Amino acid sequence: MKKQAIMGLALMLLMGCSSQKIETEKKEPMLTFQDIKEVEYGDSFEVSNLVKDVQGVIKDYPKLDTSKVGKQSLTFVVELDQTKKDFQFDIEVKDTKHPIIELKKDKITINTKEKIDVLKYVQKIKDPVDGDLKYIKENQVKKESLAYYTYHESIDYSKPGTYKIHFTAIDNHQNKTEKDLLVVVKEEKPIQKTTSTVHQKEQETTSQNNNTTKPQKETKKEPDQKDYQYVLTSTVDKMKAAQGKNKMVIVTAKAKARKCVVQYFEKQNNQWVEKMKTNGLVGKAGIGVGSENSTRTPMGVFHFTHAYGIKANPGSVLAYTQINQHHYWCGDQYYNQFVDETQMDHSQCSHVNDEHLIDYPGSYNYFLSYNYNSSCIKGKGFAYFLHCARGNYTMGCVGVNQSNMVYLMQRVDSSTGFVVSLINQIENY
């Protein structure tokens, strides 16, 4: 009996220690953050995107003021089992968007002693955040000057040659953009007067050969699109896809070629003007009918829908999403759709067919989505973009070098026409 009492006492002590241990292991509020150190000035940014993992409930989300440049300290309040805990996160608001310089022409030709009005060749000079920049003469620019543009020229108008007019634009946060206008100065040829002797000889020759047919003026032949491996502005003017448009991006390639030509056109004074032409990449199997089981770049007429990138917004005209680890392009449950796991339930997807966008640095530093397979039909293909080029071909997208990608993102919008075609079929569009 005594032995049983001792065993019972030991059991009670053991249970007491166990319950005390459970009580001491009571969970506390926890919060971990994404590795995001910077956010773009002026952008709309949800602070919930900063959260990586949470144990408990976030009771208070702090406000991030992206209208102010500099470091900000954010306080998140997490509650678990009636216990609250504050978590601090430091983030910096930066303005990395550079001003945009658009000139009416990239190159002009003048005669010697012919002066020019430089500013009349400016289409627009503005900052994506600060708006239009003011012009300041070069000799009036001060160290503290901001939100302005100026130009420098050193042209000898009396001497034939090629010169540069160098434009510089600086925004309120000292982001700088520079661009050159080439000026070709040619020597003006004197007008040759016909002497009376020559005129007399011409009359004599005419009278002697009055039955001879007079030479016809040579008619200037219009360039034929079939003779070119890129798209002519005269062709753009005739394209149905360009009707009612003011901007066009056109991608062309030969059959089965992996290299292409990417051109950007703008309509100015009711005429199409080529603003950019560069070499690019298309799918491993060239341009053709797109599908999930091929590496062809789909041909057709499209429009751009959204801008994305692993890097910060470069000044995109379209709405921009900076890619983080929660972002996918789905090939399963949400076929051919962008998925943000913090906003959508992505748990039913296998992730096997998805593109985890942040896993493609370089290519997806910047990219534009467009409306191929907007009906999200499975098998027709997904995740077709215009993105930064890497390697010798793509798996079905269109690739251009990063500087040209940024140039396009700073200009195209949802109304910009986007045509992908074989060069020998471009006139069909």
Short mmCIF file of C-alpha atoms in Angstrom, two decimals:
data_model
loop_
_atom_site.label_atom_id
_atom_site.label_comp_id
_atom_site.label_asym_id
_atom_site.label_seq_id
_atom_site.Cartn_x
_atom_site.Cartn_y
_atom_site.Cartn_z
CA MET A 1 0.00 0.00 0.00
CA LYS A 2 2.83 2.33 0.88
CA LYS A 3 4.49 1.49 -2.42
CA GLN A 4 1.30 2.39 -4.37
CA ALA A 5 1.05 5.73 -2.56
CA ILE A 6 4.61 6.60 -3.51
CA MET A 7 3.94 5.72 -7.16
CA GLY A 8 0.79 7.87 -7.19
CA LEU A 9 2.67 10.82 -5.76
CA ALA A 10 5.38 10.44 -8.40
CA LEU A 11 2.78 10.33 -11.16
CA MET A 12 1.15 13.54 -9.89
CA LEU A 13 4.50 15.31 -9.78
CA LEU A 14 5.27 14.14 -13.33
CA MET A 15 1.95 15.44 -14.67
CA GLY A 16 2.46 18.75 -12.91
CA CYS A 17 5.88 19.20 -14.48
CA SER A 18 4.46 18.28 -17.88
CA SER A 19 1.68 20.86 -17.69
CA GLN A 20 4.16 23.47 -16.51
CA LYS A 21 6.37 22.66 -19.51
CA ILE A 22 3.41 23.01 -21.92
CA GLU A 23 2.56 26.33 -20.35
CA THR A 24 6.13 27.60 -20.75
CA GLU A 25 6.06 26.62 -24.45
CA LYS A 26 3.20 28.97 -25.15
CA LYS A 27 3.65 30.48 -28.65
CA GLU A 28 4.47 34.16 -29.06
CA PRO A 29 3.60 36.47 -31.96
CA MET A 30 6.17 36.21 -34.76
CA LEU A 31 6.70 38.13 -38.00
CA THR A 32 9.32 37.77 -40.71
CA PHE A 33 9.77 40.08 -43.69
CA GLN A 34 10.57 39.83 -47.38
CA ASP A 35 13.99 40.99 -48.56
CA ILE A 36 12.64 44.26 -49.95
CA LYS A 37 14.81 47.23 -49.06
CA GLU A 38 13.55 49.84 -51.51
CA VAL A 39 10.29 51.01 -53.08
CA GLU A 40 9.85 53.39 -55.99
CA TYR A 41 8.95 57.02 -55.31
CA GLY A 42 5.36 57.79 -56.30
CA ASP A 43 4.36 54.13 -56.77
CA SER A 44 1.30 52.53 -55.19
CA PHE A 45 2.72 49.93 -52.81
CA GLU A 46 0.85 47.57 -50.47
CA VAL A 47 2.78 47.10 -47.21
CA SER A 48 1.28 43.61 -46.97
CA ASN A 49 3.77 42.66 -49.71
CA LEU A 50 6.53 43.09 -47.13
CA VAL A 51 5.24 40.19 -45.03
CA LYS A 52 6.94 36.83 -45.56
CA ASP A 53 5.49 34.80 -42.66
CA VAL A 54 3.37 35.59 -39.62
CA GLN A 55 2.47 33.71 -36.46
CA GLY A 56 -0.65 35.39 -35.20
CA VAL A 57 -2.80 38.15 -36.69
CA ILE A 58 -1.49 41.50 -37.92
CA LYS A 59 -3.73 43.98 -36.11
CA ASP A 60 -2.27 47.22 -37.47
CA TYR A 61 -0.66 47.73 -40.87
CA PRO A 62 1.53 50.86 -41.00
CA LYS A 63 1.26 53.40 -43.81
CA LEU A 64 4.10 53.91 -46.25
CA ASP A 65 4.28 57.39 -47.79
CA THR A 66 5.82 56.95 -51.26
CA SER A 67 5.48 60.68 -51.94
CA LYS A 68 8.51 61.31 -49.72
CA VAL A 69 12.02 60.19 -50.63
CA GLY A 70 14.11 58.70 -47.83
CA LYS A 71 14.11 55.99 -45.16
CA GLN A 72 10.93 55.20 -43.26
CA SER A 73 10.47 52.98 -40.20
CA LEU A 74 7.26 50.93 -40.25
CA THR A 75 5.68 49.33 -37.15
CA PHE A 76 3.59 46.17 -37.53
CA VAL A 77 1.45 44.99 -34.57
CA VAL A 78 0.91 41.22 -34.34
CA GLU A 79 -1.47 39.58 -31.84
CA LEU A 80 -1.53 35.91 -30.74
CA ASP A 81 -3.55 34.55 -27.79
CA GLN A 82 -4.25 38.10 -26.56
CA THR A 83 -0.54 38.92 -26.64
CA LYS A 84 0.55 41.83 -28.85
CA LYS A 85 4.04 42.49 -30.13
CA ASP A 86 5.52 45.29 -32.28
CA PHE A 87 7.83 44.56 -35.20
CA GLN A 88 9.90 47.26 -36.90
CA PHE A 89 10.83 47.29 -40.58
CA ASP A 90 12.99 49.90 -42.29
CA ILE A 91 12.48 50.65 -45.98
CA GLU A 92 13.75 53.38 -48.27
CA VAL A 93 11.69 55.29 -50.83
CA LYS A 94 13.84 56.05 -53.88
CA ASP A 95 13.21 57.88 -57.11
CA THR A 96 14.99 55.86 -59.80
CA LYS A 97 12.81 56.88 -62.74
CA HIS A 98 14.82 58.84 -65.26
CA PRO A 99 13.49 61.73 -67.33
CA ILE A 100 12.32 61.00 -70.88
CA ILE A 101 13.81 62.91 -73.81
CA GLU A 102 11.92 62.60 -77.10
CA LEU A 103 13.18 64.48 -80.15
CA LYS A 104 11.26 64.99 -83.38
CA LYS A 105 14.31 63.76 -85.28
CA ASP A 106 17.51 61.96 -84.32
CA LYS A 107 19.47 63.49 -87.21
CA ILE A 108 19.13 66.63 -89.31
CA THR A 109 21.04 67.96 -92.33
CA ILE A 110 21.64 71.65 -93.01
CA ASN A 111 23.73 73.77 -95.36
CA THR A 112 26.73 75.78 -94.28
CA LYS A 113 25.91 79.16 -92.71
CA GLU A 114 22.33 77.95 -92.05
CA LYS A 115 21.43 78.45 -88.38
CA ILE A 116 18.83 76.30 -86.60
CA ASP A 117 16.36 76.73 -83.75
CA VAL A 118 17.36 73.80 -81.54
CA LEU A 119 14.25 73.77 -79.35
CA LYS A 120 11.91 73.23 -82.30
CA TYR A 121 13.35 69.70 -82.58
CA VAL A 122 12.16 68.83 -79.05
CA GLN A 123 9.03 66.63 -79.00
CA LYS A 124 8.81 66.41 -75.21
CA ILE A 125 11.12 66.32 -72.22
CA LYS A 126 9.43 65.20 -69.03
CA ASP A 127 9.88 63.10 -65.93
CA PRO A 128 7.52 60.15 -65.19
CA VAL A 129 6.95 61.53 -61.68
CA ASP A 130 7.73 65.26 -61.84
CA GLY A 131 6.02 65.92 -65.18
CA ASP A 132 7.26 68.46 -67.75
CA LEU A 133 10.76 69.82 -67.11
CA LYS A 134 11.60 73.49 -67.66
CA TYR A 135 14.25 74.67 -70.11
CA ILE A 136 17.29 76.51 -68.71
CA LYS A 137 20.04 77.94 -70.89
CA GLU A 138 23.35 76.14 -70.37
CA ASN A 139 25.12 79.20 -68.95
CA GLN A 140 22.32 79.73 -66.41
CA VAL A 141 22.37 76.23 -64.90
CA LYS A 142 23.46 76.23 -61.25
CA LYS A 143 24.65 73.39 -59.01
CA GLU A 144 21.36 73.45 -57.12
CA SER A 145 19.19 73.48 -60.28
CA LEU A 146 16.63 70.65 -60.46
CA ALA A 147 13.71 69.59 -62.69
CA TYR A 148 15.14 71.15 -65.85
CA TYR A 149 16.72 70.38 -69.19
CA THR A 150 19.38 72.13 -71.22
CA TYR A 151 21.56 71.48 -74.24
CA HIS A 152 25.14 72.05 -75.37
CA GLU A 153 26.18 72.67 -78.95
CA SER A 154 29.54 73.38 -80.57
CA ILE A 155 28.67 73.51 -84.26
CA ASP A 156 30.85 75.30 -86.77
CA TYR A 157 28.16 76.38 -89.22
CA SER A 158 30.78 77.47 -91.75
CA LYS A 159 32.53 74.10 -91.89
CA PRO A 160 31.02 70.89 -93.35
CA GLY A 161 31.00 67.95 -90.92
CA THR A 162 28.93 65.96 -88.44
CA TYR A 163 28.23 67.56 -85.05
CA LYS A 164 26.21 66.79 -81.94
CA ILE A 165 23.73 68.80 -79.92
CA HIS A 166 23.84 67.20 -76.46
CA PHE A 167 20.64 67.35 -74.39
CA THR A 168 20.66 66.79 -70.61
CA ALA A 169 17.54 66.39 -68.44
CA ILE A 170 17.60 66.21 -64.61
CA ASP A 171 14.61 65.61 -62.34
CA ASN A 172 13.93 66.70 -58.75
CA HIS A 173 15.99 63.81 -57.36
CA GLN A 174 18.99 64.20 -59.69
CA ASN A 175 18.14 61.34 -62.04
CA LYS A 176 19.74 62.25 -65.34
CA THR A 177 19.00 61.38 -68.99
CA GLU A 178 21.18 62.43 -71.93
CA LYS A 179 20.55 62.28 -75.65
CA ASP A 180 22.24 63.58 -78.80
CA LEU A 181 20.80 65.21 -81.90
CA LEU A 182 23.14 64.65 -84.84
CA VAL A 183 23.62 67.65 -87.13
CA VAL A 184 25.19 67.12 -90.55
CA VAL A 185 26.48 70.37 -92.07
CA LYS A 186 26.91 70.20 -95.85
CA GLU A 187 28.51 72.72 -98.13
CA GLU A 188 25.86 74.50 -100.18
CA LYS A 189 26.37 73.95 -103.87
CA PRO A 190 26.26 77.16 -105.96
CA ILE A 191 23.49 77.38 -108.57
CA GLN A 192 25.07 77.05 -112.02
CA LYS A 193 23.78 79.57 -114.53
CA THR A 194 23.38 78.43 -118.16
CA THR A 195 25.43 80.61 -120.48
CA SER A 196 23.90 82.08 -123.59
CA THR A 197 26.36 80.10 -125.71
CA VAL A 198 25.20 76.83 -124.19
CA HIS A 199 21.59 77.89 -124.61
CA GLN A 200 22.24 78.74 -128.26
CA LYS A 201 23.84 75.33 -128.86
CA GLU A 202 20.88 73.61 -127.23
CA GLN A 203 18.53 75.50 -129.58
CA GLU A 204 20.62 74.50 -132.60
CA THR A 205 20.66 70.87 -131.53
CA THR A 206 16.91 70.94 -130.97
CA SER A 207 16.21 72.39 -134.42
CA GLN A 208 18.48 69.82 -136.07
CA ASN A 209 16.82 66.97 -134.26
CA ASN A 210 13.24 68.19 -134.19
CA ASN A 211 12.03 64.66 -134.82
CA THR A 212 13.93 63.30 -131.83
CA THR A 213 11.77 62.37 -128.82
CA LYS A 214 12.47 64.56 -125.79
CA PRO A 215 13.84 62.68 -122.75
CA GLN A 216 11.18 61.90 -120.17
CA LYS A 217 11.63 62.86 -116.55
CA GLU A 218 12.54 59.78 -114.51
CA THR A 219 9.73 58.73 -112.19
CA LYS A 220 10.89 57.97 -108.66
CA LYS A 221 10.08 54.36 -107.85
CA GLU A 222 8.29 53.64 -104.59
CA PRO A 223 10.25 51.19 -102.42
CA ASP A 224 8.79 47.69 -102.51
CA GLN A 225 8.30 45.94 -99.13
CA LYS A 226 9.31 42.63 -100.72
CA ASP A 227 12.86 43.99 -101.19
CA TYR A 228 13.35 44.63 -97.44
CA GLN A 229 13.91 42.49 -94.35
CA TYR A 230 12.25 45.05 -92.08
CA VAL A 231 8.98 46.98 -92.22
CA LEU A 232 8.80 50.23 -94.18
CA THR A 233 6.82 53.20 -92.85
CA SER A 234 4.83 53.14 -96.10
CA THR A 235 3.83 49.56 -95.26
CA VAL A 236 2.72 50.54 -91.74
CA ASP A 237 0.52 53.22 -93.28
CA LYS A 238 -1.31 50.54 -95.31
CA MET A 239 -1.68 47.96 -92.52
CA LYS A 240 -5.19 47.31 -91.19
CA ALA A 241 -3.68 46.66 -87.76
CA ALA A 242 -2.35 50.22 -87.69
CA GLN A 243 -5.66 51.91 -88.50
CA GLY A 244 -6.74 54.16 -85.63
CA LYS A 245 -3.42 53.65 -83.84
CA ASN A 246 -0.78 56.22 -82.90
CA LYS A 247 1.89 53.73 -81.79
CA MET A 248 2.95 50.36 -83.20
CA VAL A 249 5.46 47.69 -82.19
CA ILE A 250 6.14 45.28 -85.06
CA VAL A 251 8.19 42.05 -84.86
CA THR A 252 9.21 40.32 -88.10
CA ALA A 253 11.43 37.38 -89.01
CA LYS A 254 12.10 34.96 -91.83
CA ALA A 255 10.48 31.52 -91.72
CA LYS A 256 11.99 29.30 -88.99
CA ALA A 257 14.48 32.04 -88.02
CA ARG A 258 15.28 32.60 -84.34
CA LYS A 259 16.44 36.16 -84.90
CA CYS A 260 14.02 38.94 -85.68
CA VAL A 261 13.71 42.69 -86.21
CA VAL A 262 11.76 44.68 -83.64
CA GLN A 263 10.55 48.14 -84.70
CA TYR A 264 8.67 50.86 -82.85
CA PHE A 265 6.67 53.47 -84.80
CA GLU A 266 4.82 56.62 -83.75
CA LYS A 267 2.39 58.69 -85.79
CA GLN A 268 3.47 62.33 -86.02
CA ASN A 269 1.60 64.93 -88.08
CA ASN A 270 -0.51 62.09 -89.47
CA GLN A 271 2.57 60.24 -90.75
CA TRP A 272 4.25 57.13 -89.35
CA VAL A 273 7.81 57.68 -88.11
CA GLU A 274 10.16 54.87 -87.12
CA LYS A 275 11.54 55.67 -83.64
CA MET A 276 13.41 52.43 -82.90
CA LYS A 277 14.73 49.47 -84.88
CA THR A 278 16.75 46.70 -83.24
CA ASN A 279 17.59 43.03 -83.61
CA GLY A 280 15.77 40.65 -81.30
CA LEU A 281 15.00 37.00 -80.59
CA VAL A 282 11.93 34.83 -81.13
CA GLY A 283 11.11 31.21 -80.32
CA LYS A 284 13.45 28.30 -80.96
CA ALA A 285 11.05 27.09 -83.68
CA GLY A 286 10.59 30.58 -85.13
CA ILE A 287 7.31 32.44 -85.63
CA GLY A 288 4.08 30.53 -86.24
CA VAL A 289 1.08 29.06 -84.42
CA GLY A 290 1.65 29.10 -80.68
CA SER A 291 0.87 26.20 -78.34
CA GLU A 292 1.99 24.81 -75.01
CA ASN A 293 3.87 21.97 -76.71
CA SER A 294 5.82 24.13 -79.16
CA THR A 295 8.58 26.73 -78.96
CA ARG A 296 7.06 28.94 -81.65
CA THR A 297 6.34 32.61 -81.07
CA PRO A 298 2.62 33.15 -81.81
CA MET A 299 1.98 35.40 -84.79
CA GLY A 300 -0.94 37.80 -84.92
CA VAL A 301 -2.23 41.20 -83.84
CA PHE A 302 -2.18 41.97 -80.11
CA HIS A 303 -2.06 44.76 -77.54
CA PHE A 304 -0.05 45.15 -74.33
CA THR A 305 -1.81 44.61 -71.00
CA HIS A 306 0.64 45.16 -68.11
CA ALA A 307 4.28 45.84 -67.24
CA TYR A 308 6.36 43.75 -64.83
CA GLY A 309 9.95 43.37 -63.72
CA ILE A 310 12.29 42.00 -61.08
CA LYS A 311 13.98 45.40 -61.08
CA ALA A 312 12.38 48.66 -59.95
CA ASN A 313 9.95 50.49 -62.24
CA PRO A 314 11.96 52.17 -65.05
CA GLY A 315 9.21 54.70 -65.78
CA SER A 316 6.66 52.43 -67.42
CA VAL A 317 3.59 54.05 -69.01
CA LEU A 318 1.58 50.90 -68.28
CA ALA A 319 0.83 49.93 -64.67
CA TYR A 320 3.93 48.22 -63.24
CA THR A 321 4.29 45.30 -60.82
CA GLN A 322 7.68 44.59 -59.26
CA ILE A 323 8.16 40.83 -59.07
CA ASN A 324 8.72 39.06 -55.75
CA GLN A 325 8.77 35.41 -54.61
CA HIS A 326 4.96 35.25 -54.34
CA HIS A 327 4.43 35.89 -58.06
CA TYR A 328 3.75 33.18 -60.66
CA TRP A 329 2.44 32.88 -64.19
CA CYS A 330 0.10 29.94 -63.88
CA GLY A 331 -0.06 26.91 -66.19
CA ASP A 332 -2.56 25.05 -64.07
CA GLN A 333 -5.56 26.25 -62.01
CA TYR A 334 -5.36 29.86 -63.23
CA TYR A 335 -4.11 29.02 -66.71
CA ASN A 336 -2.26 31.90 -68.44
CA GLN A 337 -2.91 34.30 -65.55
CA PHE A 338 -0.65 36.27 -63.22
CA VAL A 339 -0.90 34.96 -59.64
CA ASP A 340 0.03 36.77 -56.45
CA GLU A 341 -0.08 34.18 -53.67
CA THR A 342 -0.69 36.86 -51.06
CA GLN A 343 -3.90 37.81 -52.86
CA MET A 344 -5.09 34.48 -54.40
CA ASP A 345 -5.42 30.92 -53.16
CA HIS A 346 -2.76 29.11 -55.18
CA SER A 347 -2.69 26.00 -53.02
CA GLN A 348 -4.52 23.79 -55.54
CA CYS A 349 -1.82 24.30 -58.20
CA SER A 350 0.93 21.71 -58.55
CA HIS A 351 3.41 24.51 -59.48
CA VAL A 352 4.99 22.03 -61.92
CA ASN A 353 3.72 23.94 -64.98
CA ASP A 354 3.85 27.40 -63.39
CA GLU A 355 6.56 29.96 -64.07
CA HIS A 356 7.93 31.28 -60.78
CA LEU A 357 8.76 34.68 -62.26
CA ILE A 358 11.53 35.69 -59.89
CA ASP A 359 13.53 32.61 -60.96
CA TYR A 360 14.29 34.25 -64.33
CA PRO A 361 16.66 37.16 -63.57
CA GLY A 362 17.95 38.85 -66.68
CA SER A 363 15.10 37.78 -68.95
CA TYR A 364 12.43 39.06 -66.57
CA ASN A 365 14.28 42.12 -65.33
CA TYR A 366 11.62 43.91 -67.38
CA PHE A 367 8.77 42.43 -69.42
CA LEU A 368 5.41 43.28 -70.98
CA SER A 369 2.44 40.93 -71.12
CA TYR A 370 0.08 40.98 -74.09
CA ASN A 371 -3.31 39.48 -74.86
CA TYR A 372 -2.32 36.19 -76.52
CA ASN A 373 -4.77 33.46 -75.38
CA SER A 374 -6.73 35.93 -73.26
CA SER A 375 -9.50 33.30 -73.07
CA CYS A 376 -7.04 31.15 -71.05
CA ILE A 377 -7.65 28.00 -73.13
CA LYS A 378 -5.49 25.18 -71.77
CA GLY A 379 -3.00 23.83 -74.27
CA LYS A 380 -3.01 26.97 -76.41
CA GLY A 381 -0.02 28.27 -74.46
CA PHE A 382 0.73 30.63 -71.58
CA ALA A 383 3.34 33.14 -70.35
CA TYR A 384 4.16 34.78 -73.70
CA PHE A 385 5.92 38.10 -73.11
CA LEU A 386 8.06 40.78 -74.69
CA HIS A 387 11.09 40.65 -72.38
CA CYS A 388 14.84 41.21 -72.08
CA ALA A 389 16.86 39.00 -74.43
CA ARG A 390 19.27 36.33 -73.25
CA GLY A 391 20.99 33.60 -75.26
CA ASN A 392 20.31 32.83 -78.92
CA TYR A 393 16.54 32.22 -78.86
CA THR A 394 13.48 32.18 -76.58
CA MET A 395 10.97 29.46 -75.75
CA GLY A 396 8.20 31.39 -77.53
CA CYS A 397 8.50 34.96 -76.29
CA VAL A 398 10.03 37.98 -78.05
CA GLY A 399 13.32 39.26 -76.63
CA VAL A 400 15.16 42.58 -77.05
CA ASN A 401 18.17 43.96 -75.19
CA GLN A 402 17.45 45.56 -71.83
CA SER A 403 18.04 49.18 -72.89
CA ASN A 404 15.51 48.82 -75.74
CA MET A 405 13.10 47.07 -73.37
CA VAL A 406 13.24 50.07 -71.04
CA TYR A 407 12.79 52.42 -74.03
CA LEU A 408 9.61 50.59 -75.06
CA MET A 409 8.20 50.42 -71.52
CA GLN A 410 8.56 54.17 -71.24
CA ARG A 411 6.41 54.62 -74.35
CA VAL A 412 3.90 51.86 -75.10
CA ASP A 413 0.41 51.78 -73.60
CA SER A 414 -2.64 49.53 -73.84
CA SER A 415 -3.69 51.15 -77.14
CA THR A 416 -0.33 50.45 -78.82
CA GLY A 417 -0.65 47.91 -81.63
CA PHE A 418 1.61 44.84 -81.39
CA VAL A 419 2.08 42.71 -84.51
CA VAL A 420 4.18 39.53 -84.80
CA SER A 421 4.57 38.23 -88.37
CA LEU A 422 6.79 36.55 -90.88
CA ILE A 423 8.37 39.31 -92.95
CA ASN A 424 6.88 37.98 -96.21
CA GLN A 425 3.36 38.09 -94.70
CA ILE A 426 3.48 41.51 -92.99
CA GLU A 427 1.35 43.16 -95.71
CA ASN A 428 -1.50 40.77 -94.78
CA TYR A 429 -1.91 42.57 -91.46
#
